[in-house]
mmCIF file of C-alpha atoms in Angstrom:
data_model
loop_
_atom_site.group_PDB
_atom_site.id
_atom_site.type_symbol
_atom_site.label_atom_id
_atom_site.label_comp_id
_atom_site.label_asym_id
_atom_site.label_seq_id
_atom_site.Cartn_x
_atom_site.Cartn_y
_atom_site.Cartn_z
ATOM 1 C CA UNK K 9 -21.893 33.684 -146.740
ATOM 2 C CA UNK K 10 -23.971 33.499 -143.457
ATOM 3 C CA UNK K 11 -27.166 32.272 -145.599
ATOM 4 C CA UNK K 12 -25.388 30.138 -147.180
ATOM 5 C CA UNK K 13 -24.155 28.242 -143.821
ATOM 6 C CA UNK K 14 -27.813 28.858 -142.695
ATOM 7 C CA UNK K 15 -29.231 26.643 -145.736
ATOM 8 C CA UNK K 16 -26.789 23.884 -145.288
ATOM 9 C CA UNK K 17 -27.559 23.295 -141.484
ATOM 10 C CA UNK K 18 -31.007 23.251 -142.640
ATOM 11 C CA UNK K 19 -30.609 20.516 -145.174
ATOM 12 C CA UNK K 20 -28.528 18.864 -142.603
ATOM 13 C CA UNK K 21 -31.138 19.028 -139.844
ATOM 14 C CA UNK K 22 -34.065 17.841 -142.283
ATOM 15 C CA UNK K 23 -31.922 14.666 -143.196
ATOM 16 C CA UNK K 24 -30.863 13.662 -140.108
ATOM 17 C CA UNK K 25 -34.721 14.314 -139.477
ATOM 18 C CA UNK K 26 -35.752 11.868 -141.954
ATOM 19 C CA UNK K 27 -33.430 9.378 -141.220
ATOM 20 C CA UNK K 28 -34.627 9.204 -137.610
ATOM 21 C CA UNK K 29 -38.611 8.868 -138.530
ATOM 22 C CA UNK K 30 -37.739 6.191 -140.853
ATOM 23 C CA UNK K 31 -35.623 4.326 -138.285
ATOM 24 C CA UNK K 32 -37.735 4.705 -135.304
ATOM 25 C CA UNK K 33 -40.204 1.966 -135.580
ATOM 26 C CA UNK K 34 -41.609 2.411 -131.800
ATOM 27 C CA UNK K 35 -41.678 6.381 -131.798
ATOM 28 C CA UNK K 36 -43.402 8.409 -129.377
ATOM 29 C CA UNK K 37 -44.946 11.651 -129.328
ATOM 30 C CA UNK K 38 -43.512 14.010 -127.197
ATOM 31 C CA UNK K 39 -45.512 17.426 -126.223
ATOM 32 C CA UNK K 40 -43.312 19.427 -123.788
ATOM 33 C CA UNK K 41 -42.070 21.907 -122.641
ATOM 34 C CA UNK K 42 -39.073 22.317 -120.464
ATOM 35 C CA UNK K 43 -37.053 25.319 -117.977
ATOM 36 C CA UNK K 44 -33.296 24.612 -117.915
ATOM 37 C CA UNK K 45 -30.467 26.161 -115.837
ATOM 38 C CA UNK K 46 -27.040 25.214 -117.072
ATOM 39 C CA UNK K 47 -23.223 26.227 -116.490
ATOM 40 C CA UNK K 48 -20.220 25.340 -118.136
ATOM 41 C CA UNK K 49 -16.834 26.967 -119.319
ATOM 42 C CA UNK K 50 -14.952 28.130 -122.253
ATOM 43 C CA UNK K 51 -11.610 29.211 -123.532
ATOM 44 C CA UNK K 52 -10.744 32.671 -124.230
ATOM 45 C CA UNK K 53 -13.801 34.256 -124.881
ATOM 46 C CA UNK K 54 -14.132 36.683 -126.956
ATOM 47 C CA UNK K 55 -10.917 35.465 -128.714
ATOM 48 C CA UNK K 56 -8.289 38.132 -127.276
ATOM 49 C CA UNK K 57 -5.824 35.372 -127.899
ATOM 50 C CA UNK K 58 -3.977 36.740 -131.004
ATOM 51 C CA UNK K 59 -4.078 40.327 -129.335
ATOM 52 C CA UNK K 60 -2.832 38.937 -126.239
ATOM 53 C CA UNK K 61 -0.104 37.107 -127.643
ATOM 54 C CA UNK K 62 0.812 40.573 -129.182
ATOM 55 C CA UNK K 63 1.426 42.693 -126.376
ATOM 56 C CA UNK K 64 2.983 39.609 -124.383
ATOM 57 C CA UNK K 65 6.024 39.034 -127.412
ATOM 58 C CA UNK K 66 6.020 43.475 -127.389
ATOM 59 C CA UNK K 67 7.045 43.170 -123.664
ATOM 60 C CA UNK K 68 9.100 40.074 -124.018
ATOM 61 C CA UNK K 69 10.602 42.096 -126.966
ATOM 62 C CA UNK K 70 11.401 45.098 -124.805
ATOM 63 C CA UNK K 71 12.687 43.366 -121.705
ATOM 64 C CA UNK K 72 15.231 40.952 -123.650
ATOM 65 C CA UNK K 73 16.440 44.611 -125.988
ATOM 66 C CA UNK K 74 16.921 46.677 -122.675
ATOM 67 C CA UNK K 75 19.300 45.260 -120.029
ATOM 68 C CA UNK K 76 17.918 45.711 -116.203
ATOM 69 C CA UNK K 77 13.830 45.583 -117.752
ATOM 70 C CA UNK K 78 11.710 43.149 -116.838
ATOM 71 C CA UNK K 79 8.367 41.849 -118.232
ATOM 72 C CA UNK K 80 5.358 39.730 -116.707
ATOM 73 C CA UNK K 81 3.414 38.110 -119.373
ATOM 74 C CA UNK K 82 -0.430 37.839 -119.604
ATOM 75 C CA UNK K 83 -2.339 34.193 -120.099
ATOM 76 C CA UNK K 84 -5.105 33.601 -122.257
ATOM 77 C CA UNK K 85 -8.366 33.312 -119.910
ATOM 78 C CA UNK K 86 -10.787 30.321 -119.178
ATOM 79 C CA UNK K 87 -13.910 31.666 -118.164
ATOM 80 C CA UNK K 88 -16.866 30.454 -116.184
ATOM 81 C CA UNK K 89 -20.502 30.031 -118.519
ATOM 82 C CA UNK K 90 -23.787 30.931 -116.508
ATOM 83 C CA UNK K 91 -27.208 30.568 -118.494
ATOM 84 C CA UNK K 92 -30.738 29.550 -118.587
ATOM 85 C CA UNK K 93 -33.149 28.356 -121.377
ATOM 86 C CA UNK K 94 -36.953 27.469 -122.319
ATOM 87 C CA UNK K 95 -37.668 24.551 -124.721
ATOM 88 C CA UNK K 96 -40.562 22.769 -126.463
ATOM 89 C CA UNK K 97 -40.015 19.532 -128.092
ATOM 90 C CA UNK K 98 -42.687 17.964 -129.546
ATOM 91 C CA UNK K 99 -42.406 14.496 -131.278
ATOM 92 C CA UNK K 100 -38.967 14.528 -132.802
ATOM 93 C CA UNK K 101 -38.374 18.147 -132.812
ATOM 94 C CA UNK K 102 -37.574 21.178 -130.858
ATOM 95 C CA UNK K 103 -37.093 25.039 -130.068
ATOM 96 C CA UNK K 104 -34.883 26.504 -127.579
ATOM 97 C CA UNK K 105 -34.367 30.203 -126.716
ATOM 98 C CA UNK K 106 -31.361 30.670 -123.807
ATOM 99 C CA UNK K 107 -29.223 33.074 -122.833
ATOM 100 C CA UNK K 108 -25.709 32.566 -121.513
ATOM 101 C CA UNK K 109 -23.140 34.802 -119.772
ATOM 102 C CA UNK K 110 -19.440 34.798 -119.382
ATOM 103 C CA UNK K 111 -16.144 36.682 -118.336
ATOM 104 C CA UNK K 112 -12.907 35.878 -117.061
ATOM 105 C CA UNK K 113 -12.873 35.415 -112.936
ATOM 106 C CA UNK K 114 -9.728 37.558 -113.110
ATOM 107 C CA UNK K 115 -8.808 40.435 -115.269
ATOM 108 C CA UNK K 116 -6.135 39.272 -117.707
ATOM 109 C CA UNK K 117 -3.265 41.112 -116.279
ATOM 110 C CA UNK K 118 1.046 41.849 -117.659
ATOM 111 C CA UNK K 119 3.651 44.326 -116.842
ATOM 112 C CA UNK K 120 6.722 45.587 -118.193
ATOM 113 C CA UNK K 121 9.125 47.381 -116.165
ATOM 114 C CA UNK K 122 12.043 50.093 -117.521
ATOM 115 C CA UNK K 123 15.644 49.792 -116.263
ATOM 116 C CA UNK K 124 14.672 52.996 -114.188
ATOM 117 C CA UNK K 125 12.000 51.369 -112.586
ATOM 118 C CA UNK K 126 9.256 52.729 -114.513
ATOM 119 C CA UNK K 127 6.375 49.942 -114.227
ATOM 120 C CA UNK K 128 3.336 50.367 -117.248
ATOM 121 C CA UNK K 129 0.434 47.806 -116.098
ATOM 122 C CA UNK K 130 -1.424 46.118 -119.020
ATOM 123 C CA UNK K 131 -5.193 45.154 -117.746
ATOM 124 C CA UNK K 132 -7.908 43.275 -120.304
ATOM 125 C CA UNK K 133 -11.510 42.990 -119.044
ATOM 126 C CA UNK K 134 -14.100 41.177 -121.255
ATOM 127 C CA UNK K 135 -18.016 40.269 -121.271
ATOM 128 C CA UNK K 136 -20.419 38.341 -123.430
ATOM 129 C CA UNK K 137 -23.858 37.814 -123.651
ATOM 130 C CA UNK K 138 -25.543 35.828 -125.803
ATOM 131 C CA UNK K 139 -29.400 34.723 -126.937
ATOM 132 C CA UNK K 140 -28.971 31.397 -128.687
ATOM 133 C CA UNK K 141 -32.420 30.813 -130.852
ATOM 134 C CA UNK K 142 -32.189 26.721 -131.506
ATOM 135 C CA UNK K 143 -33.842 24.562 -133.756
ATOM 136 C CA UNK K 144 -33.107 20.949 -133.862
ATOM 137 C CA UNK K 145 -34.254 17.565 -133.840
ATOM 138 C CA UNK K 146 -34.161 14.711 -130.859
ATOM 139 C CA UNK K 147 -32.579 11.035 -130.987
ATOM 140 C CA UNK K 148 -35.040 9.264 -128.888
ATOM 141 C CA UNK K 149 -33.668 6.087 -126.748
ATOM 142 C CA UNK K 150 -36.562 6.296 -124.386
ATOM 143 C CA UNK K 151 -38.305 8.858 -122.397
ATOM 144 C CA UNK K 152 -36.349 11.669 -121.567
ATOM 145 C CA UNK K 153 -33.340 10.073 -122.788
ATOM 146 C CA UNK K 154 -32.237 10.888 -125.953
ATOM 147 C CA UNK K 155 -29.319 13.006 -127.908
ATOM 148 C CA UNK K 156 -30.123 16.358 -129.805
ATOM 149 C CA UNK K 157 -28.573 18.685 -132.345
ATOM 150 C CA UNK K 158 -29.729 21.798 -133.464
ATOM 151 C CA UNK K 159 -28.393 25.461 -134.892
ATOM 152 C CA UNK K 160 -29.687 28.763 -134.987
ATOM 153 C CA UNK K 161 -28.974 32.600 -135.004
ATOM 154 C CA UNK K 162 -27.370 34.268 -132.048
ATOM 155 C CA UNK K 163 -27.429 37.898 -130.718
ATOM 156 C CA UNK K 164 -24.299 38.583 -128.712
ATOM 157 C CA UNK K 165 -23.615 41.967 -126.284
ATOM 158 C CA UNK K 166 -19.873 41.887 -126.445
ATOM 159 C CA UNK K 167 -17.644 44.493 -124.146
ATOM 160 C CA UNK K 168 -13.950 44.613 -124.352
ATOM 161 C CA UNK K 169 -11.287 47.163 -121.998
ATOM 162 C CA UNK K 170 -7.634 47.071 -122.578
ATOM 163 C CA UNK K 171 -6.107 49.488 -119.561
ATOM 164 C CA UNK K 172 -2.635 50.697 -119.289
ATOM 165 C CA UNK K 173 -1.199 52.251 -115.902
ATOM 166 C CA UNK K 174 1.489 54.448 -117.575
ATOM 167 C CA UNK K 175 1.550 54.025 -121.552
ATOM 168 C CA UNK K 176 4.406 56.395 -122.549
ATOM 169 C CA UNK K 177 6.740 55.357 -119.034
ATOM 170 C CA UNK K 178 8.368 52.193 -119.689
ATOM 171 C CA UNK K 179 7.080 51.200 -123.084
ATOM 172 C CA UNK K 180 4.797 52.223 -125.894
ATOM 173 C CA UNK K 181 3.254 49.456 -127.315
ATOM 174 C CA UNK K 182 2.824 50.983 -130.636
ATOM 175 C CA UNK K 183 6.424 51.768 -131.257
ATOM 176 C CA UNK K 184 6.585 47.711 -131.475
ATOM 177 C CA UNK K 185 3.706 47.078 -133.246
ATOM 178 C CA UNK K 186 1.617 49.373 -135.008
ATOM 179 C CA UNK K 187 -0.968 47.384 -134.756
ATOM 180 C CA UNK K 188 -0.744 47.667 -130.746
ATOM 181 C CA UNK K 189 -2.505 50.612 -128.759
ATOM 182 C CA UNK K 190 -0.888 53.252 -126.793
ATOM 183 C CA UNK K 191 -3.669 54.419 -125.004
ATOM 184 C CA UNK K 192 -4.267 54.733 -121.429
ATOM 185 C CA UNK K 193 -7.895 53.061 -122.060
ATOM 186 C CA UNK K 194 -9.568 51.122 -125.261
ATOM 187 C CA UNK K 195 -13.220 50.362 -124.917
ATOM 188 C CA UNK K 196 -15.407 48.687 -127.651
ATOM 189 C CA UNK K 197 -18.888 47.105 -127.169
ATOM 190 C CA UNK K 198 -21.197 45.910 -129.740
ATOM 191 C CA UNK K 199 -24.581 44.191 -130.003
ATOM 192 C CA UNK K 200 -24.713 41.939 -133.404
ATOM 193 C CA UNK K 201 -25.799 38.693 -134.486
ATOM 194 C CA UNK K 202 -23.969 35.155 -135.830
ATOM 195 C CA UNK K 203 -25.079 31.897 -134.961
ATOM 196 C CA UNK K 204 -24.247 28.718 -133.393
ATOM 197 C CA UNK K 205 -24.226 24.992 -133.530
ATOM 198 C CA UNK K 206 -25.205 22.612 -130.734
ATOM 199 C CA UNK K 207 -24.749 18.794 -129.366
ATOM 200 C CA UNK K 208 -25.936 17.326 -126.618
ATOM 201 C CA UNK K 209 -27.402 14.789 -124.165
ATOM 202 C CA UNK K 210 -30.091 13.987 -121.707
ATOM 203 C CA UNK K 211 -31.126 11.466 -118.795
ATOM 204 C CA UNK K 212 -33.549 11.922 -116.303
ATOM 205 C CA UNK K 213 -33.009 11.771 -112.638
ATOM 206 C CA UNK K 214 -36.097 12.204 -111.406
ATOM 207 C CA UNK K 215 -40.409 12.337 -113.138
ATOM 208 C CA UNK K 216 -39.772 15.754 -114.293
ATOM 209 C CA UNK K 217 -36.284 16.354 -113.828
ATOM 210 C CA UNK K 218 -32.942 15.524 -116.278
ATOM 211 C CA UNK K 219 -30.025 16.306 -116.348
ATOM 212 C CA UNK K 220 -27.908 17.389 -119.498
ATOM 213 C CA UNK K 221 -24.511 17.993 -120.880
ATOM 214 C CA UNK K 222 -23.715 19.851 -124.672
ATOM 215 C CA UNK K 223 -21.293 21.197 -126.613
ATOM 216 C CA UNK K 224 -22.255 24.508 -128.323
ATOM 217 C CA UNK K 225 -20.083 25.963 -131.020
ATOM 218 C CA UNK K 226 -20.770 29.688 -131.651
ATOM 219 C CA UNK K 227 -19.503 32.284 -134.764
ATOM 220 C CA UNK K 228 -19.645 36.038 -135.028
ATOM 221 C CA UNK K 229 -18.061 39.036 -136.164
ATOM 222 C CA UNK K 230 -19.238 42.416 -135.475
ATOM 223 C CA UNK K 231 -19.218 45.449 -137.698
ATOM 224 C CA UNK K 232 -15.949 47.612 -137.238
ATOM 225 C CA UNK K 233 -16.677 49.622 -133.980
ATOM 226 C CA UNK K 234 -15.584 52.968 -133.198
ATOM 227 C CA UNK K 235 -13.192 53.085 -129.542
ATOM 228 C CA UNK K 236 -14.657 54.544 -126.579
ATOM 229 C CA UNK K 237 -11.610 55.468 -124.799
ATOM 230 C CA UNK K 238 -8.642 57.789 -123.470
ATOM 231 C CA UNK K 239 -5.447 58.468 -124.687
ATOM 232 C CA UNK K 240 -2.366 58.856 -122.513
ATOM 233 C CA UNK K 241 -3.655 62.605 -121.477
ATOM 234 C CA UNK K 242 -6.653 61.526 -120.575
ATOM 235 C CA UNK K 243 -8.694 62.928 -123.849
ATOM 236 C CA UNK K 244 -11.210 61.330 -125.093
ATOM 237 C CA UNK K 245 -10.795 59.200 -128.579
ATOM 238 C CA UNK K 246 -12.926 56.973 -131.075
ATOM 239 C CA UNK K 247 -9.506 55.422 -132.964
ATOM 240 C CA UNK K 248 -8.664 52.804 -133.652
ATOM 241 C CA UNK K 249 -11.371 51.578 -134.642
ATOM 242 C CA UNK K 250 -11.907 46.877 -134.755
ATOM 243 C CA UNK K 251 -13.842 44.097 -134.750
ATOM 244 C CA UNK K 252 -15.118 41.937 -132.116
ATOM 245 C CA UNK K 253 -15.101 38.129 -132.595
ATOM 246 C CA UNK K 254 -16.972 35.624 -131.099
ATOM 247 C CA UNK K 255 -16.078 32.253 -132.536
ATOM 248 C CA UNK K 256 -15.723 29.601 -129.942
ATOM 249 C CA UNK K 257 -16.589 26.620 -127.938
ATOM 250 C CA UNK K 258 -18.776 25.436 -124.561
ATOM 251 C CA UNK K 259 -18.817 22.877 -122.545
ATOM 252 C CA UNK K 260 -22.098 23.072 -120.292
ATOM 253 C CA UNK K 261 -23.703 20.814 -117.677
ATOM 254 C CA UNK K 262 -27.499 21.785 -117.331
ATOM 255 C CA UNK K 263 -30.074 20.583 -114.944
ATOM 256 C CA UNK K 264 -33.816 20.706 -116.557
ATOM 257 C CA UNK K 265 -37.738 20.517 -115.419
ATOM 258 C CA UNK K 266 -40.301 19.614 -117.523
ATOM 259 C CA UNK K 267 -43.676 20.932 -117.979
ATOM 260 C CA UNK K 268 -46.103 18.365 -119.407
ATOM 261 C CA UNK K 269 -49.390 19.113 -120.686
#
């Protein structure tokens, strides 16, 4: 399936390629290379949204069934985007290898209380890391101005903690939804690859300086990975076991120096 979405950004990029020499009738060659620092945000990364939504309608669930409980809901996260990236466009064309990095500011954070006053804390922490390899072509409108598109493979470092305070006090998630966790910890991390999609757009300010703004569209799915946690006495457990998901967007604002030679 991946190949196959591989191949048909390729065909895509070597059209839009073609179309571009045969337009351009002033073209330029363009030997380059450039040092980028860029930051951005996204929404939910990591994509804890369906799980969050979960435990939020367990606890609503709980407090509306037992009179005198009470419940504080978790949000789904926006998260700052922190990165860097090396480039070399030459003529039409160009490579980029980057990096990004991004977690919530705040832990995602609920509660649900028992009518005896019992309070079981719900914490998510999340990280991402990923190593964007980029192929694409440029739309020239003059120098240093021009839009880009481009795709690639991606290697994401993904690391996800779901903490409870007191998991068999005021509620036990699992008793509401089997597919919910009663543990006292849940930790999975994975290294794997998918790939991403980019847009984008550049001016210069300055000789050797631009500046730059792109959407990147990512996609991933890890292999099912074993939990590195602790149950609710504190012994150690690798169940149950799940998949980490990257699919998402970016919004990024970049600042980039050029190296001509």
């Amino acid at each position: 399936m991946m190949m196959k979405v591989y191949a048909r950004t390729l065909m895509i990029l070597l059209f839009c390629a073609a179309v571009v020499f045969s337009a351009a009738s002033s073209a330029f060659a363009i030997g380059e290379f450039a040092i980028g620092l860029n930051a951005g945000v996204t929404y939910d990364p990591n994509n804890l949204e369906d799980e969050i939504n979960q435990y939020n309608l367990a606890m609503e669930t709980y407090a509306d069934t037992n009179a005198g409980a009470s419940a504080s809901q978790m949000t789904i996260p926006y998260a700052p985007v922190f990165g860097f990236n090396v480039r070399y466009q030459f003529n039409f064309f160009f490579f980029r290898l980057g990096c990004h990095f991004s977690n919530p500011i705040q832990d995602v954070k609920g509660s649900v209380t028992s009518p005896g006053g019992v309070t079981n804390t719900i914490k998510i922490k999340t990280f991402q890391s990923s190593y964007p390899a980029t192929i694409g072509i440029l739309v020239p409108l003059n120098r240093r101005t021009h839009f880009y598109i481009g795709a690639g493979p991606t290697l994401h470092q993904v690391s996800t903690t779901i903490s409870q305070s007191d998991p068999t006090g005021a509620l036990q998630f699992s008793t509401y939804d089997s597919n919910l966790s009663s543990n006292k910890q849940d930790r999975y991390s994975s290294t794997f690859v998918g790939y991403h999609f980019i847009v984008g757009a550049e001016v210069p300010v300055h000789e050797k300086f631009t500046l730059s703004v792109e959407w990147i569209h990512q996609e991933g799915v890890s292999p099912a990975v074993a939990n590195e946690g602790i149950d609710a006495s504190d012994a150690e457990v690798t169940t149950p076991k799940r998949t980490l998901r990257v699919k998402g967007d970016f919004l990024m604002f970049g600042l980039n120096y050029y190296i001509s030679f």
